[in-house]
mmCIF file with all atom_site columns, C-alpha atoms in Angstrom:
data_model
loop_
_atom_site.group_PDB
_atom_site.id
_atom_site.type_symbol
_atom_site.label_atom_id
_atom_site.label_alt_id
_atom_site.label_comp_id
_atom_site.label_asym_id
_atom_site.label_entity_id
_atom_site.label_seq_id
_atom_site.pdbx_PDB_ins_code
_atom_site.Cartn_x
_atom_site.Cartn_y
_atom_site.Cartn_z
_atom_site.occupancy
_atom_site.B_iso_or_equiv
_atom_site.pdbx_formal_charge
_atom_site.auth_seq_id
_atom_site.auth_comp_id
_atom_site.auth_asym_id
_atom_site.auth_atom_id
_atom_site.pdbx_PDB_model_num
ATOM 1   C CA . MET A 1 1   ? 0.000   0.000   0.000  1.00 85.00 ? 1   MET A CA 1
ATOM 2   C CA . SER A 1 2   ? 1.322   3.451   -0.851 1.00 93.00 ? 2   SER A CA 1
ATOM 3   C CA . THR A 1 3   ? 2.005   6.015   1.864  1.00 94.00 ? 3   THR A CA 1
ATOM 4   C CA . GLY A 1 4   ? -0.678  8.300   0.427  1.00 95.00 ? 4   GLY A CA 1
ATOM 5   C CA . ALA A 1 5   ? -3.294  5.554   0.533  1.00 95.00 ? 5   ALA A CA 1
ATOM 6   C CA . ALA A 1 6   ? -2.307  4.659   4.095  1.00 95.00 ? 6   ALA A CA 1
ATOM 7   C CA . ILE A 1 7   ? -2.633  8.302   5.222  1.00 97.00 ? 7   ILE A CA 1
ATOM 8   C CA . LEU A 1 8   ? -5.988  8.574   3.454  1.00 98.00 ? 8   LEU A CA 1
ATOM 9   C CA . ILE A 1 9   ? -7.309  5.454   5.247  1.00 98.00 ? 9   ILE A CA 1
ATOM 10  C CA . VAL A 1 10  ? -6.112  6.749   8.631  1.00 98.00 ? 10  VAL A CA 1
ATOM 11  C CA . ALA A 1 11  ? -7.747  10.158  8.001  1.00 98.00 ? 11  ALA A CA 1
ATOM 12  C CA . ALA A 1 12  ? -10.986 8.637   6.687  1.00 98.00 ? 12  ALA A CA 1
ATOM 13  C CA . THR A 1 13  ? -11.181 6.328   9.694  1.00 98.00 ? 13  THR A CA 1
ATOM 14  C CA . PHE A 1 14  ? -10.576 9.239   12.080 1.00 98.00 ? 14  PHE A CA 1
ATOM 15  C CA . LEU A 1 15  ? -13.410 11.216  10.448 1.00 97.00 ? 15  LEU A CA 1
ATOM 16  C CA . ALA A 1 16  ? -15.704 8.178   10.378 1.00 98.00 ? 16  ALA A CA 1
ATOM 17  C CA . MET A 1 17  ? -15.120 7.647   14.092 1.00 97.00 ? 17  MET A CA 1
ATOM 18  C CA . GLU A 1 18  ? -16.935 10.906  14.843 1.00 96.00 ? 18  GLU A CA 1
ATOM 19  C CA . GLY A 1 19  ? -20.008 9.358   13.204 1.00 96.00 ? 19  GLY A CA 1
ATOM 20  C CA . VAL A 1 20  ? -19.505 6.139   15.156 1.00 97.00 ? 20  VAL A CA 1
ATOM 21  C CA . ALA A 1 21  ? -19.047 8.139   18.375 1.00 96.00 ? 21  ALA A CA 1
ATOM 22  C CA . TRP A 1 22  ? -22.099 10.341  17.681 1.00 96.00 ? 22  TRP A CA 1
ATOM 23  C CA . SER A 1 23  ? -24.412 7.426   16.929 1.00 97.00 ? 23  SER A CA 1
ATOM 24  C CA . SER A 1 24  ? -23.153 5.236   19.777 1.00 97.00 ? 24  SER A CA 1
ATOM 25  C CA . HIS A 1 25  ? -23.427 8.177   22.179 1.00 96.00 ? 25  HIS A CA 1
ATOM 26  C CA . LYS A 1 26  ? -26.993 9.009   21.106 1.00 95.00 ? 26  LYS A CA 1
ATOM 27  C CA . TYR A 1 27  ? -28.405 5.503   20.644 1.00 96.00 ? 27  TYR A CA 1
ATOM 28  C CA . VAL A 1 28  ? -26.300 3.265   22.902 1.00 97.00 ? 28  VAL A CA 1
ATOM 29  C CA . MET A 1 29  ? -25.039 5.460   25.754 1.00 96.00 ? 29  MET A CA 1
ATOM 30  C CA . HIS A 1 30  ? -28.348 7.338   25.966 1.00 95.00 ? 30  HIS A CA 1
ATOM 31  C CA . GLY A 1 31  ? -30.270 4.148   25.205 1.00 95.00 ? 31  GLY A CA 1
ATOM 32  C CA . PHE A 1 32  ? -29.723 0.592   26.421 1.00 96.00 ? 32  PHE A CA 1
ATOM 33  C CA . GLY A 1 33  ? -26.168 1.441   27.572 1.00 97.00 ? 33  GLY A CA 1
ATOM 34  C CA . TRP A 1 34  ? -27.323 4.187   29.946 1.00 96.00 ? 34  TRP A CA 1
ATOM 35  C CA . CYS A 1 35  ? -26.372 1.970   32.910 1.00 97.00 ? 35  CYS A CA 1
ATOM 36  C CA . TRP A 1 36  ? -22.688 2.568   32.013 1.00 97.00 ? 36  TRP A CA 1
ATOM 37  C CA . HIS A 1 37  ? -23.137 6.208   30.960 1.00 96.00 ? 37  HIS A CA 1
ATOM 38  C CA . ARG A 1 38  ? -25.378 7.507   33.754 1.00 95.00 ? 38  ARG A CA 1
ATOM 39  C CA . ASP A 1 39  ? -22.606 8.383   36.214 1.00 94.00 ? 39  ASP A CA 1
ATOM 40  C CA . HIS A 1 40  ? -21.010 10.606  33.579 1.00 94.00 ? 40  HIS A CA 1
ATOM 41  C CA . HIS A 1 41  ? -24.098 12.819  33.790 1.00 93.00 ? 41  HIS A CA 1
ATOM 42  C CA . GLU A 1 42  ? -24.286 12.861  37.576 1.00 91.00 ? 42  GLU A CA 1
ATOM 43  C CA . PRO A 1 43  ? -22.052 14.732  40.041 1.00 87.00 ? 43  PRO A CA 1
ATOM 44  C CA . HIS A 1 44  ? -19.419 12.548  41.680 1.00 86.00 ? 44  HIS A CA 1
ATOM 45  C CA . ASP A 1 45  ? -15.917 12.735  43.092 1.00 87.00 ? 45  ASP A CA 1
ATOM 46  C CA . LYS A 1 46  ? -14.604 9.449   41.680 1.00 89.00 ? 46  LYS A CA 1
ATOM 47  C CA . VAL A 1 47  ? -11.441 9.369   39.588 1.00 89.00 ? 47  VAL A CA 1
ATOM 48  C CA . LEU A 1 48  ? -12.931 6.764   37.259 1.00 93.00 ? 48  LEU A CA 1
ATOM 49  C CA . GLU A 1 49  ? -16.493 6.509   36.013 1.00 95.00 ? 49  GLU A CA 1
ATOM 50  C CA . THR A 1 50  ? -18.441 3.455   34.927 1.00 96.00 ? 50  THR A CA 1
ATOM 51  C CA . ASN A 1 51  ? -18.717 5.387   31.658 1.00 96.00 ? 51  ASN A CA 1
ATOM 52  C CA . ASP A 1 52  ? -14.952 4.880   31.151 1.00 96.00 ? 52  ASP A CA 1
ATOM 53  C CA . ARG A 1 53  ? -15.774 1.320   30.068 1.00 97.00 ? 53  ARG A CA 1
ATOM 54  C CA . TYR A 1 54  ? -16.708 2.813   26.707 1.00 97.00 ? 54  TYR A CA 1
ATOM 55  C CA . ALA A 1 55  ? -13.047 3.805   26.246 1.00 96.00 ? 55  ALA A CA 1
ATOM 56  C CA . LEU A 1 56  ? -12.193 0.116   26.625 1.00 97.00 ? 56  LEU A CA 1
ATOM 57  C CA . VAL A 1 57  ? -14.687 -0.702  23.873 1.00 97.00 ? 57  VAL A CA 1
ATOM 58  C CA . GLY A 1 58  ? -12.961 1.828   21.593 1.00 97.00 ? 58  GLY A CA 1
ATOM 59  C CA . ALA A 1 59  ? -9.557  0.403   22.499 1.00 97.00 ? 59  ALA A CA 1
ATOM 60  C CA . ALA A 1 60  ? -10.805 -3.098  21.694 1.00 98.00 ? 60  ALA A CA 1
ATOM 61  C CA . MET A 1 61  ? -11.975 -1.896  18.264 1.00 97.00 ? 61  MET A CA 1
ATOM 62  C CA . SER A 1 62  ? -8.544  -0.412  17.570 1.00 98.00 ? 62  SER A CA 1
ATOM 63  C CA . ILE A 1 63  ? -6.688  -3.499  18.812 1.00 97.00 ? 63  ILE A CA 1
ATOM 64  C CA . ALA A 1 64  ? -8.922  -5.785  16.732 1.00 97.00 ? 64  ALA A CA 1
ATOM 65  C CA . ALA A 1 65  ? -8.250  -3.737  13.585 1.00 97.00 ? 65  ALA A CA 1
ATOM 66  C CA . PHE A 1 66  ? -4.489  -3.767  14.277 1.00 96.00 ? 66  PHE A CA 1
ATOM 67  C CA . ALA A 1 67  ? -4.636  -7.542  14.769 1.00 96.00 ? 67  ALA A CA 1
ATOM 68  C CA . LEU A 1 68  ? -6.589  -8.078  11.527 1.00 96.00 ? 68  LEU A CA 1
ATOM 69  C CA . GLY A 1 69  ? -3.958  -6.051  9.673  1.00 95.00 ? 69  GLY A CA 1
ATOM 70  C CA . SER A 1 70  ? -0.998  -7.848  11.214 1.00 95.00 ? 70  SER A CA 1
ATOM 71  C CA . PRO A 1 71  ? 0.710   -10.638 9.279  1.00 92.00 ? 71  PRO A CA 1
ATOM 72  C CA . LEU A 1 72  ? 2.184   -11.735 12.623 1.00 90.00 ? 72  LEU A CA 1
ATOM 73  C CA . VAL A 1 73  ? -1.315  -12.394 13.946 1.00 90.00 ? 73  VAL A CA 1
ATOM 74  C CA . MET A 1 74  ? -3.258  -13.288 10.804 1.00 92.00 ? 74  MET A CA 1
ATOM 75  C CA . GLY A 1 75  ? -0.472  -14.701 8.620  1.00 91.00 ? 75  GLY A CA 1
ATOM 76  C CA . ALA A 1 76  ? -1.287  -14.674 4.917  1.00 91.00 ? 76  ALA A CA 1
ATOM 77  C CA . LYS A 1 77  ? -4.888  -13.753 5.735  1.00 90.00 ? 77  LYS A CA 1
ATOM 78  C CA . ALA A 1 78  ? -3.923  -10.312 7.089  1.00 90.00 ? 78  ALA A CA 1
ATOM 79  C CA . TRP A 1 79  ? -6.372  -7.626  6.017  1.00 90.00 ? 79  TRP A CA 1
ATOM 80  C CA . ALA A 1 80  ? -4.345  -4.910  4.270  1.00 90.00 ? 80  ALA A CA 1
ATOM 81  C CA . PRO A 1 81  ? -6.064  -1.761  5.663  1.00 96.00 ? 81  PRO A CA 1
ATOM 82  C CA . GLY A 1 82  ? -6.451  -3.150  9.196  1.00 96.00 ? 82  GLY A CA 1
ATOM 83  C CA . THR A 1 83  ? -3.378  -1.432  10.602 1.00 96.00 ? 83  THR A CA 1
ATOM 84  C CA . GLU A 1 84  ? -4.352  1.948   9.162  1.00 97.00 ? 84  GLU A CA 1
ATOM 85  C CA . ILE A 1 85  ? -7.922  1.603   10.428 1.00 98.00 ? 85  ILE A CA 1
ATOM 86  C CA . GLY A 1 86  ? -6.606  0.636   13.871 1.00 98.00 ? 86  GLY A CA 1
ATOM 87  C CA . LEU A 1 87  ? -4.370  3.714   13.812 1.00 98.00 ? 87  LEU A CA 1
ATOM 88  C CA . GLY A 1 88  ? -7.282  5.984   12.819 1.00 98.00 ? 88  GLY A CA 1
ATOM 89  C CA . ILE A 1 89  ? -9.360  4.634   15.703 1.00 98.00 ? 89  ILE A CA 1
ATOM 90  C CA . LEU A 1 90  ? -6.433  5.047   18.096 1.00 98.00 ? 90  LEU A CA 1
ATOM 91  C CA . LEU A 1 91  ? -5.816  8.662   17.010 1.00 98.00 ? 91  LEU A CA 1
ATOM 92  C CA . TYR A 1 92  ? -9.513  9.466   17.398 1.00 98.00 ? 92  TYR A CA 1
ATOM 93  C CA . GLY A 1 93  ? -9.433  7.971   20.897 1.00 97.00 ? 93  GLY A CA 1
ATOM 94  C CA . ILE A 1 94  ? -6.450  10.129  21.846 1.00 97.00 ? 94  ILE A CA 1
ATOM 95  C CA . VAL A 1 95  ? -8.077  13.303  20.498 1.00 96.00 ? 95  VAL A CA 1
ATOM 96  C CA . TYR A 1 96  ? -11.377 12.348  22.165 1.00 94.00 ? 96  TYR A CA 1
ATOM 97  C CA . SER A 1 97  ? -9.614  11.847  25.487 1.00 94.00 ? 97  SER A CA 1
ATOM 98  C CA . LEU A 1 98  ? -7.797  15.167  25.269 1.00 94.00 ? 98  LEU A CA 1
ATOM 99  C CA . ILE A 1 99  ? -10.899 17.129  24.202 1.00 92.00 ? 99  ILE A CA 1
ATOM 100 C CA . HIS A 1 100 ? -13.692 15.424  26.118 1.00 92.00 ? 100 HIS A CA 1
ATOM 101 C CA . ASP A 1 101 ? -11.995 14.256  29.289 1.00 92.00 ? 101 ASP A CA 1
ATOM 102 C CA . GLY A 1 102 ? -9.215  16.856  29.358 1.00 93.00 ? 102 GLY A CA 1
ATOM 103 C CA . LEU A 1 103 ? -10.625 20.098  27.983 1.00 93.00 ? 103 LEU A CA 1
ATOM 104 C CA . VAL A 1 104 ? -14.375 19.743  28.554 1.00 92.00 ? 104 VAL A CA 1
ATOM 105 C CA . HIS A 1 105 ? -14.442 17.838  31.856 1.00 92.00 ? 105 HIS A CA 1
ATOM 106 C CA . GLN A 1 106 ? -11.066 19.054  33.162 1.00 91.00 ? 106 GLN A CA 1
ATOM 107 C CA . ARG A 1 107 ? -9.941  15.553  34.193 1.00 91.00 ? 107 ARG A CA 1
ATOM 108 C CA . TYR A 1 108 ? -6.293  16.019  33.114 1.00 89.00 ? 108 TYR A CA 1
ATOM 109 C CA . PHE A 1 109 ? -5.681  19.734  32.958 1.00 86.00 ? 109 PHE A CA 1
ATOM 110 C CA . HIS A 1 110 ? -7.448  22.979  33.810 1.00 91.00 ? 110 HIS A CA 1
ATOM 111 C CA . TRP A 1 111 ? -7.832  25.440  30.968 1.00 91.00 ? 111 TRP A CA 1
ATOM 112 C CA . VAL A 1 112 ? -11.036 27.243  30.108 1.00 90.00 ? 112 VAL A CA 1
ATOM 113 C CA . PRO A 1 113 ? -10.909 28.590  26.555 1.00 94.00 ? 113 PRO A CA 1
ATOM 114 C CA . ARG A 1 114 ? -12.220 32.124  26.136 1.00 95.00 ? 114 ARG A CA 1
ATOM 115 C CA . LYS A 1 115 ? -12.719 32.054  22.374 1.00 95.00 ? 115 LYS A CA 1
ATOM 116 C CA . GLY A 1 116 ? -12.383 29.997  19.241 1.00 95.00 ? 116 GLY A CA 1
ATOM 117 C CA . TYR A 1 117 ? -13.281 26.436  18.436 1.00 95.00 ? 117 TYR A CA 1
ATOM 118 C CA . ALA A 1 118 ? -12.103 25.116  21.810 1.00 95.00 ? 118 ALA A CA 1
ATOM 119 C CA . ARG A 1 119 ? -14.692 27.346  23.524 1.00 96.00 ? 119 ARG A CA 1
ATOM 120 C CA . ARG A 1 120 ? -17.350 26.130  21.092 1.00 95.00 ? 120 ARG A CA 1
ATOM 121 C CA . LEU A 1 121 ? -16.520 22.506  21.978 1.00 94.00 ? 121 LEU A CA 1
ATOM 122 C CA . VAL A 1 122 ? -16.839 23.234  25.681 1.00 95.00 ? 122 VAL A CA 1
ATOM 123 C CA . GLN A 1 123 ? -20.124 25.125  25.231 1.00 95.00 ? 123 GLN A CA 1
ATOM 124 C CA . ALA A 1 124 ? -21.625 22.402  23.038 1.00 95.00 ? 124 ALA A CA 1
ATOM 125 C CA . HIS A 1 125 ? -20.785 19.656  25.505 1.00 94.00 ? 125 HIS A CA 1
ATOM 126 C CA . ARG A 1 126 ? -22.051 21.666  28.454 1.00 93.00 ? 126 ARG A CA 1
ATOM 127 C CA . LEU A 1 127 ? -25.322 22.028  26.570 1.00 94.00 ? 127 LEU A CA 1
ATOM 128 C CA . HIS A 1 128 ? -25.310 18.246  26.157 1.00 94.00 ? 128 HIS A CA 1
ATOM 129 C CA . HIS A 1 129 ? -25.133 17.972  29.953 1.00 93.00 ? 129 HIS A CA 1
ATOM 130 C CA . ALA A 1 130 ? -27.956 20.506  30.399 1.00 92.00 ? 130 ALA A CA 1
ATOM 131 C CA . THR A 1 131 ? -30.601 17.768  30.468 1.00 90.00 ? 131 THR A CA 1
ATOM 132 C CA . ILE A 1 132 ? -31.524 15.496  33.345 1.00 88.00 ? 132 ILE A CA 1
ATOM 133 C CA . GLY A 1 133 ? -31.609 11.806  32.473 1.00 88.00 ? 133 GLY A CA 1
ATOM 134 C CA . LYS A 1 134 ? -31.055 10.076  29.185 1.00 90.00 ? 134 LYS A CA 1
ATOM 135 C CA . GLU A 1 135 ? -33.999 11.540  27.249 1.00 90.00 ? 135 GLU A CA 1
ATOM 136 C CA . GLY A 1 136 ? -33.629 14.423  24.844 1.00 89.00 ? 136 GLY A CA 1
ATOM 137 C CA . GLY A 1 137 ? -30.389 16.304  24.623 1.00 91.00 ? 137 GLY A CA 1
ATOM 138 C CA . VAL A 1 138 ? -28.171 17.796  21.962 1.00 93.00 ? 138 VAL A CA 1
ATOM 139 C CA . SER A 1 139 ? -24.568 17.626  20.787 1.00 93.00 ? 139 SER A CA 1
ATOM 140 C CA . PHE A 1 140 ? -23.763 13.926  20.858 1.00 94.00 ? 140 PHE A CA 1
ATOM 141 C CA . GLY A 1 141 ? -20.504 14.282  18.922 1.00 91.00 ? 141 GLY A CA 1
ATOM 142 C CA . PHE A 1 142 ? -17.137 14.823  20.554 1.00 87.00 ? 142 PHE A CA 1
ATOM 143 C CA . VAL A 1 143 ? -14.736 16.477  18.125 1.00 89.00 ? 143 VAL A CA 1
ATOM 144 C CA . PHE A 1 144 ? -17.047 18.458  15.841 1.00 90.00 ? 144 PHE A CA 1
ATOM 145 C CA . ALA A 1 145 ? -19.353 20.889  17.616 1.00 92.00 ? 145 ALA A CA 1
ATOM 146 C CA . ARG A 1 146 ? -22.376 22.669  16.200 1.00 93.00 ? 146 ARG A CA 1
ATOM 147 C CA . ASP A 1 147 ? -23.179 26.301  16.935 1.00 95.00 ? 147 ASP A CA 1
ATOM 148 C CA . PRO A 1 148 ? -24.175 26.637  20.627 1.00 95.00 ? 148 PRO A CA 1
ATOM 149 C CA . ALA A 1 149 ? -26.932 29.124  19.726 1.00 95.00 ? 149 ALA A CA 1
ATOM 150 C CA . VAL A 1 150 ? -28.591 26.484  17.516 1.00 96.00 ? 150 VAL A CA 1
ATOM 151 C CA . LEU A 1 151 ? -28.170 23.853  20.235 1.00 95.00 ? 151 LEU A CA 1
ATOM 152 C CA . LYS A 1 152 ? -29.855 26.154  22.780 1.00 94.00 ? 152 LYS A CA 1
ATOM 153 C CA . GLN A 1 153 ? -32.832 26.557  20.426 1.00 95.00 ? 153 GLN A CA 1
ATOM 154 C CA . GLU A 1 154 ? -33.073 22.773  20.026 1.00 94.00 ? 154 GLU A CA 1
ATOM 155 C CA . LEU A 1 155 ? -33.010 22.274  23.808 1.00 92.00 ? 155 LEU A CA 1
ATOM 156 C CA . LYS A 1 156 ? -35.718 24.903  24.254 1.00 92.00 ? 156 LYS A CA 1
ATOM 157 C CA . ALA A 1 157 ? -37.901 23.169  21.648 1.00 94.00 ? 157 ALA A CA 1
ATOM 158 C CA . GLN A 1 158 ? -37.330 19.781  23.323 1.00 92.00 ? 158 GLN A CA 1
ATOM 159 C CA . ARG A 1 159 ? -38.316 21.229  26.695 1.00 90.00 ? 159 ARG A CA 1
ATOM 160 C CA . GLU A 1 160 ? -41.473 22.762  25.226 1.00 90.00 ? 160 GLU A CA 1
ATOM 161 C CA . ARG A 1 161 ? -42.427 19.406  23.651 1.00 90.00 ? 161 ARG A CA 1
ATOM 162 C CA . GLY A 1 162 ? -41.776 17.605  26.947 1.00 88.00 ? 162 GLY A CA 1
ATOM 163 C CA . ILE A 1 163 ? -38.899 15.555  25.526 1.00 88.00 ? 163 ILE A CA 1
ATOM 164 C CA . ALA A 1 164 ? -36.097 16.966  27.693 1.00 84.00 ? 164 ALA A CA 1
ATOM 165 C CA . VAL A 1 165 ? -35.955 18.132  31.279 1.00 87.00 ? 165 VAL A CA 1
ATOM 166 C CA . LEU A 1 166 ? -33.339 20.839  31.675 1.00 83.00 ? 166 LEU A CA 1
ATOM 167 C CA . ARG A 1 167 ? -31.139 21.157  34.767 1.00 79.00 ? 167 ARG A CA 1
ATOM 168 C CA . GLU A 1 168 ? -31.439 24.949  34.836 1.00 67.00 ? 168 GLU A CA 1
ATOM 169 C CA . ALA A 1 169 ? -31.727 27.873  32.468 1.00 52.00 ? 169 ALA A CA 1
ATOM 170 C CA . VAL A 1 170 ? -29.369 27.173  29.599 1.00 53.00 ? 170 VAL A CA 1
ATOM 171 C CA . GLY A 1 171 ? -26.877 29.991  29.491 1.00 50.00 ? 171 GLY A CA 1
ATOM 172 C CA . ASP A 1 172 ? -23.446 30.651  28.037 1.00 45.00 ? 172 ASP A CA 1
#
């Protein structure tokens, strides 16, 4: 495989992982997997959350792709793009951890962005946490954030339709 093709597969996988993360967050974590995700939405003073199990699921996906792409593991049946896909998943996991756990939830470092895209990410995820329980909500992605003003309008409409219960007035 050429270097260009390998880079393209890694980049495409990274971008696709935002779709995987968005859909699994909306339909699994806020659906049948709420039992693992609930403590992420509730105040606590624990270092680890039950929700952190989802990081292990992502790591398992990456490891499985690396294994499928490894001639050492699979022999002649190695799947050519497996290593690049595993790398794309791994890179997404690192960026996710830095943005979501580090920047947004301040688990690793304390920096509150005052402007730019980093601020938009923080605002969007705080709006995600503006609801009580698993119903309703906005901003299920992790790396790409929509305009917070639009998200506030969506939350307001959900509240008016009785879909979402908000923690408090949604502000900036």
